[in-house]
Amino acid sequence: MNNKNTALLMIDIQNDFCPGGALAVNEGDKIVELVNGMQKDYPVLVLTQDWHPADHSSFAANHDGAEPFSMVEMPYGDQVLWPTHCVQGSEGAQFHRDLQTNNAHMIIRKGFRPQIDSYSAFFENDQQTPTGLAGYLRERGVESVVLTGLATDFCVNYSALDAIKCGFNASLILEACRAIDMDGSLDAAMDAMKNAGVEII
Ligand code: VGL
Ligand code: ZN
């Protein structure tokens, strides 16, 4: 094991983000073997799990007449309205069946408050409410994080940006991620991460 003081973050590798899922990311399932293979190289292994109540405010179905992938204004800023996905306890919220989860040290659930979405593994979309991950990593002596998972332009992107804000080094393994890419969101995310100092590998 190399990568001393480094955590592998595996973001939202769940059925609903894989082909056939409610918010399927193209080739989302193609990363699973690679991510499994990376686990042996890191001393700290963290999974995140998007975990919404059925009445979650990020679901288009909970806004009269709203189409999925349209935008609304929330008290904390702009919010995309998504198809209903990753409902707590549903099959879609389970990790991909081939993802190795037994080795994980920590599973961070996010997006469980009905009124606020949470893309990042560190803070909810108000950019203030912590998930507890930064404190966990600091207590374990982690200095750097390596990001993998779904989706590159949403949850992986915001997790990488917040990792930097929290004082960690961050690198993203591109081939271990896949994107939603709506309206240029992937290009915007790549620019934002490069500008923030995220290393793209
Ligand atoms: C995600 C949209 C809504 C993600 C989660 O994991 O990137 N995207 N919820
Ligand atoms: Zn979600």
Tab-separated table of C-alpha atoms and ligand atoms in Angstrom:
chain	number	residue	atom	x	y	z
A	1	MET	CA	0.000	0.000	0.000
A	2	ASN	CA	1.431	3.381	-1.034
A	3	ASN	CA	-0.660	6.552	-0.863
A	4	LYS	CA	0.044	7.246	2.809
A	5	ASN	CA	-2.484	9.566	4.493
A	6	THR	CA	-4.720	9.371	1.423
A	7	ALA	CA	-8.404	8.439	1.329
A	8	LEU	CA	-10.141	6.902	-1.656
A	9	LEU	CA	-13.577	8.532	-2.028
A	10	MET	CA	-16.081	6.473	-4.011
A	11	ILE	CA	-18.959	8.778	-4.780
A	12	ASP	CA	-22.533	7.553	-5.340
A	13	ILE	CA	-21.823	4.298	-7.208
A	14	GLN	CA	-25.481	3.366	-6.897
A	15	ASN	CA	-27.991	1.593	-9.126
A	16	ASP	CA	-29.967	4.729	-9.986
A	17	PHE	CA	-26.831	6.303	-11.499
A	18	CYS	CA	-26.058	3.218	-13.585
A	19	PRO	CA	-27.680	2.116	-16.881
A	20	GLY	CA	-31.305	1.148	-16.196
A	21	GLY	CA	-31.478	3.445	-13.158
A	22	ALA	CA	-33.715	6.465	-12.586
A	23	LEU	CA	-30.950	9.005	-13.224
A	24	ALA	CA	-28.699	6.835	-15.323
A	25	VAL	CA	-25.236	8.104	-16.134
A	26	ASN	CA	-23.898	6.827	-19.453
A	27	GLU	CA	-21.475	3.932	-18.710
A	28	GLY	CA	-21.843	4.518	-14.979
A	29	ASP	CA	-21.343	0.807	-14.366
A	30	LYS	CA	-18.078	0.747	-16.359
A	31	ILE	CA	-16.106	2.211	-13.463
A	32	VAL	CA	-16.919	-0.492	-10.928
A	33	GLU	CA	-14.073	-2.912	-11.676
A	34	LEU	CA	-11.496	-0.159	-11.765
A	35	VAL	CA	-12.706	1.272	-8.444
A	36	ASN	CA	-12.669	-2.193	-6.865
A	37	GLY	CA	-9.091	-2.653	-7.995
A	38	MET	CA	-8.005	0.679	-6.517
A	39	GLN	CA	-9.220	-0.133	-3.014
A	40	LYS	CA	-6.122	-2.133	-2.020
A	41	ASP	CA	-3.913	0.896	-2.645
A	42	TYR	CA	-5.471	3.226	-0.048
A	43	PRO	CA	-5.413	3.127	3.756
A	44	VAL	CA	-8.781	4.901	4.134
A	45	LEU	CA	-11.847	3.875	2.113
A	46	VAL	CA	-14.995	6.007	2.036
A	47	LEU	CA	-18.239	5.387	0.147
A	48	THR	CA	-20.944	7.984	-0.294
A	49	GLN	CA	-24.596	7.156	-0.816
A	50	ASP	CA	-27.154	9.613	-2.177
A	51	TRP	CA	-30.081	8.966	0.197
A	52	HIS	CA	-33.265	10.990	-0.321
A	53	PRO	CA	-36.665	10.824	1.363
A	54	ALA	CA	-39.547	10.401	-1.151
A	55	ASP	CA	-40.699	14.002	-0.526
A	56	HIS	CA	-37.286	15.455	-1.343
A	57	SER	CA	-37.378	18.992	-2.766
A	58	SER	CA	-34.858	18.174	-5.522
A	59	PHE	CA	-37.362	15.852	-7.222
A	60	ALA	CA	-39.335	17.355	-10.131
A	61	ALA	CA	-42.263	15.150	-9.071
A	62	ASN	CA	-42.578	17.209	-5.887
A	63	HIS	CA	-43.031	20.491	-7.807
A	64	ASP	CA	-46.366	20.949	-9.593
A	65	GLY	CA	-45.946	20.787	-13.366
A	66	ALA	CA	-42.143	20.825	-13.279
A	67	GLU	CA	-40.134	18.812	-15.808
A	68	PRO	CA	-37.098	16.804	-14.774
A	69	PHE	CA	-33.853	18.665	-15.550
A	70	SER	CA	-35.517	22.090	-15.242
A	71	MET	CA	-34.191	24.655	-12.761
A	72	VAL	CA	-35.773	26.237	-9.685
A	73	GLU	CA	-34.672	28.800	-7.178
A	74	MET	CA	-34.216	27.438	-3.657
A	75	PRO	CA	-33.438	29.548	-0.569
A	76	TYR	CA	-29.802	28.424	-0.958
A	77	GLY	CA	-29.561	29.119	-4.732
A	78	ASP	CA	-30.268	27.491	-8.089
A	79	GLN	CA	-31.268	23.852	-8.010
A	80	VAL	CA	-31.767	21.337	-10.831
A	81	LEU	CA	-34.978	19.327	-10.479
A	82	TRP	CA	-34.112	15.675	-10.919
A	83	PRO	CA	-36.086	12.561	-11.724
A	84	THR	CA	-36.974	10.774	-8.483
A	85	HIS	CA	-33.822	8.817	-7.565
A	86	CYS	CA	-31.980	7.159	-4.672
A	87	VAL	CA	-35.027	7.025	-2.423
A	88	GLN	CA	-34.058	5.736	1.026
A	89	GLY	CA	-34.302	1.955	1.167
A	90	SER	CA	-35.100	1.511	-2.535
A	91	GLU	CA	-33.255	-0.785	-4.925
A	92	GLY	CA	-32.069	2.273	-6.838
A	93	ALA	CA	-30.336	3.610	-3.734
A	94	GLN	CA	-28.323	0.424	-3.223
A	95	PHE	CA	-24.707	0.328	-4.313
A	96	HIS	CA	-24.027	-1.340	-7.679
A	97	ARG	CA	-24.079	-5.063	-6.993
A	98	ASP	CA	-20.514	-5.607	-8.174
A	99	LEU	CA	-19.029	-2.761	-6.145
A	100	GLN	CA	-16.899	-4.067	-3.283
A	101	THR	CA	-18.388	-2.465	-0.203
A	102	ASN	CA	-17.163	-4.828	2.519
A	103	ASN	CA	-13.812	-3.060	2.803
A	104	ALA	CA	-15.306	0.396	3.261
A	105	HIS	CA	-14.513	2.089	6.566
A	106	MET	CA	-17.130	4.788	6.334
A	107	ILE	CA	-20.361	5.286	4.407
A	108	ILE	CA	-21.497	8.898	4.242
A	109	ARG	CA	-25.186	9.347	3.436
A	110	LYS	CA	-26.243	12.676	2.021
A	111	GLY	CA	-29.347	14.442	0.765
A	112	PHE	CA	-31.551	13.098	3.572
A	113	ARG	CA	-32.987	16.482	4.547
A	114	PRO	CA	-36.172	17.089	2.497
A	115	GLN	CA	-35.533	20.811	2.020
A	116	ILE	CA	-31.955	20.732	0.819
A	117	ASP	CA	-29.995	18.799	-1.770
A	118	SER	CA	-26.458	17.624	-1.185
A	119	TYR	CA	-24.113	16.978	-4.088
A	120	SER	CA	-20.878	17.201	-2.148
A	121	ALA	CA	-19.620	14.552	0.247
A	122	PHE	CA	-18.537	17.385	2.598
A	123	PHE	CA	-21.315	20.021	2.621
A	124	GLU	CA	-24.937	20.210	1.536
A	125	ASN	CA	-25.898	22.600	-1.256
A	126	ASP	CA	-26.193	25.540	1.164
A	127	GLN	CA	-22.380	25.128	1.383
A	128	GLN	CA	-22.640	25.307	5.176
A	129	THR	CA	-24.294	22.187	6.555
A	130	PRO	CA	-21.488	19.644	7.056
A	131	THR	CA	-21.847	15.918	6.480
A	132	GLY	CA	-19.101	15.198	9.034
A	133	LEU	CA	-16.685	13.791	6.452
A	134	ALA	CA	-14.011	16.488	6.906
A	135	GLY	CA	-13.841	15.814	10.647
A	136	TYR	CA	-13.706	12.069	10.076
A	137	LEU	CA	-10.843	12.377	7.599
A	138	ARG	CA	-8.890	14.763	9.849
A	139	GLU	CA	-9.224	12.434	12.826
A	140	ARG	CA	-7.845	9.645	10.688
A	141	GLY	CA	-4.859	11.762	9.697
A	142	VAL	CA	-5.883	12.073	6.063
A	143	GLU	CA	-4.208	14.833	4.063
A	144	SER	CA	-5.193	13.932	0.498
A	145	VAL	CA	-8.274	12.507	-1.193
A	146	VAL	CA	-8.568	10.650	-4.489
A	147	LEU	CA	-11.992	10.922	-6.111
A	148	THR	CA	-13.861	8.336	-8.144
A	149	GLY	CA	-17.547	7.769	-8.903
A	150	LEU	CA	-20.698	9.368	-10.283
A	151	ALA	CA	-21.336	11.863	-11.572
A	152	THR	CA	-18.154	13.733	-12.604
A	153	ASP	CA	-19.988	17.022	-13.165
A	154	PHE	CA	-22.174	16.967	-10.043
A	155	CYS	CA	-21.382	15.002	-6.908
A	156	VAL	CA	-17.752	14.242	-7.776
A	157	ASN	CA	-17.114	17.841	-8.843
A	158	TYR	CA	-18.623	19.419	-5.721
A	159	SER	CA	-16.869	16.899	-3.491
A	160	ALA	CA	-13.510	17.730	-5.086
A	161	LEU	CA	-14.051	21.495	-4.736
A	162	ASP	CA	-15.068	21.135	-1.096
A	163	ALA	CA	-12.116	18.842	-0.355
A	164	ILE	CA	-9.831	21.688	-1.439
A	165	LYS	CA	-11.850	24.205	0.623
A	166	CYS	CA	-11.438	21.947	3.656
A	167	GLY	CA	-7.660	21.947	3.185
A	168	PHE	CA	-7.121	18.509	1.624
A	169	ASN	CA	-5.175	17.830	-1.548
A	170	ALA	CA	-7.554	16.429	-4.146
A	171	SER	CA	-7.079	14.400	-7.303
A	172	LEU	CA	-9.687	12.999	-9.615
A	173	ILE	CA	-9.173	9.794	-11.586
A	174	LEU	CA	-11.019	10.562	-14.832
A	175	GLU	CA	-11.397	6.992	-16.040
A	176	ALA	CA	-12.938	6.039	-12.685
A	177	CYS	CA	-15.715	8.629	-13.129
A	178	ARG	CA	-18.599	9.192	-15.554
A	179	ALA	CA	-20.647	12.353	-16.202
A	180	ILE	CA	-24.279	13.398	-16.664
A	181	ASP	CA	-23.171	16.296	-18.927
A	182	MET	CA	-26.305	18.449	-19.234
A	183	ASP	CA	-25.901	21.867	-20.921
A	184	GLY	CA	-22.114	21.918	-20.812
A	185	SER	CA	-21.969	20.949	-17.147
A	186	LEU	CA	-18.980	18.659	-17.672
A	187	ASP	CA	-16.785	21.364	-19.251
A	188	ALA	CA	-17.801	23.808	-16.514
A	189	ALA	CA	-16.983	21.276	-13.815
A	190	MET	CA	-13.585	20.447	-15.317
A	191	ASP	CA	-12.698	24.153	-15.486
A	192	ALA	CA	-13.851	24.752	-11.913
A	193	MET	CA	-11.826	21.823	-10.596
A	194	LYS	CA	-8.676	22.794	-12.510
A	195	ASN	CA	-8.951	26.399	-11.277
A	196	ALA	CA	-9.408	25.226	-7.695
A	197	GLY	CA	-6.255	23.104	-7.839
A	198	VAL	CA	-7.772	19.657	-8.199
A	199	GLU	CA	-5.270	17.391	-9.936
A	200	ILE	CA	-6.883	15.592	-12.889
A	201	ILE	CA	-5.335	12.190	-13.586
B	1	VGL	C1	-26.148	13.313	-8.191
B	1	VGL	C2	-27.783	14.577	-9.128
B	1	VGL	C3	-28.615	14.365	-8.053
B	1	VGL	C4	-24.766	12.732	-8.304
B	1	VGL	C5	-26.957	13.082	-7.085
B	1	VGL	O1	-24.453	11.738	-7.606
B	1	VGL	O2	-23.960	13.288	-9.103
B	1	VGL	N1	-26.565	14.059	-9.194
B	1	VGL	N2	-28.186	13.606	-7.036
B	2	ZN	ZN	-29.581	13.067	-5.527
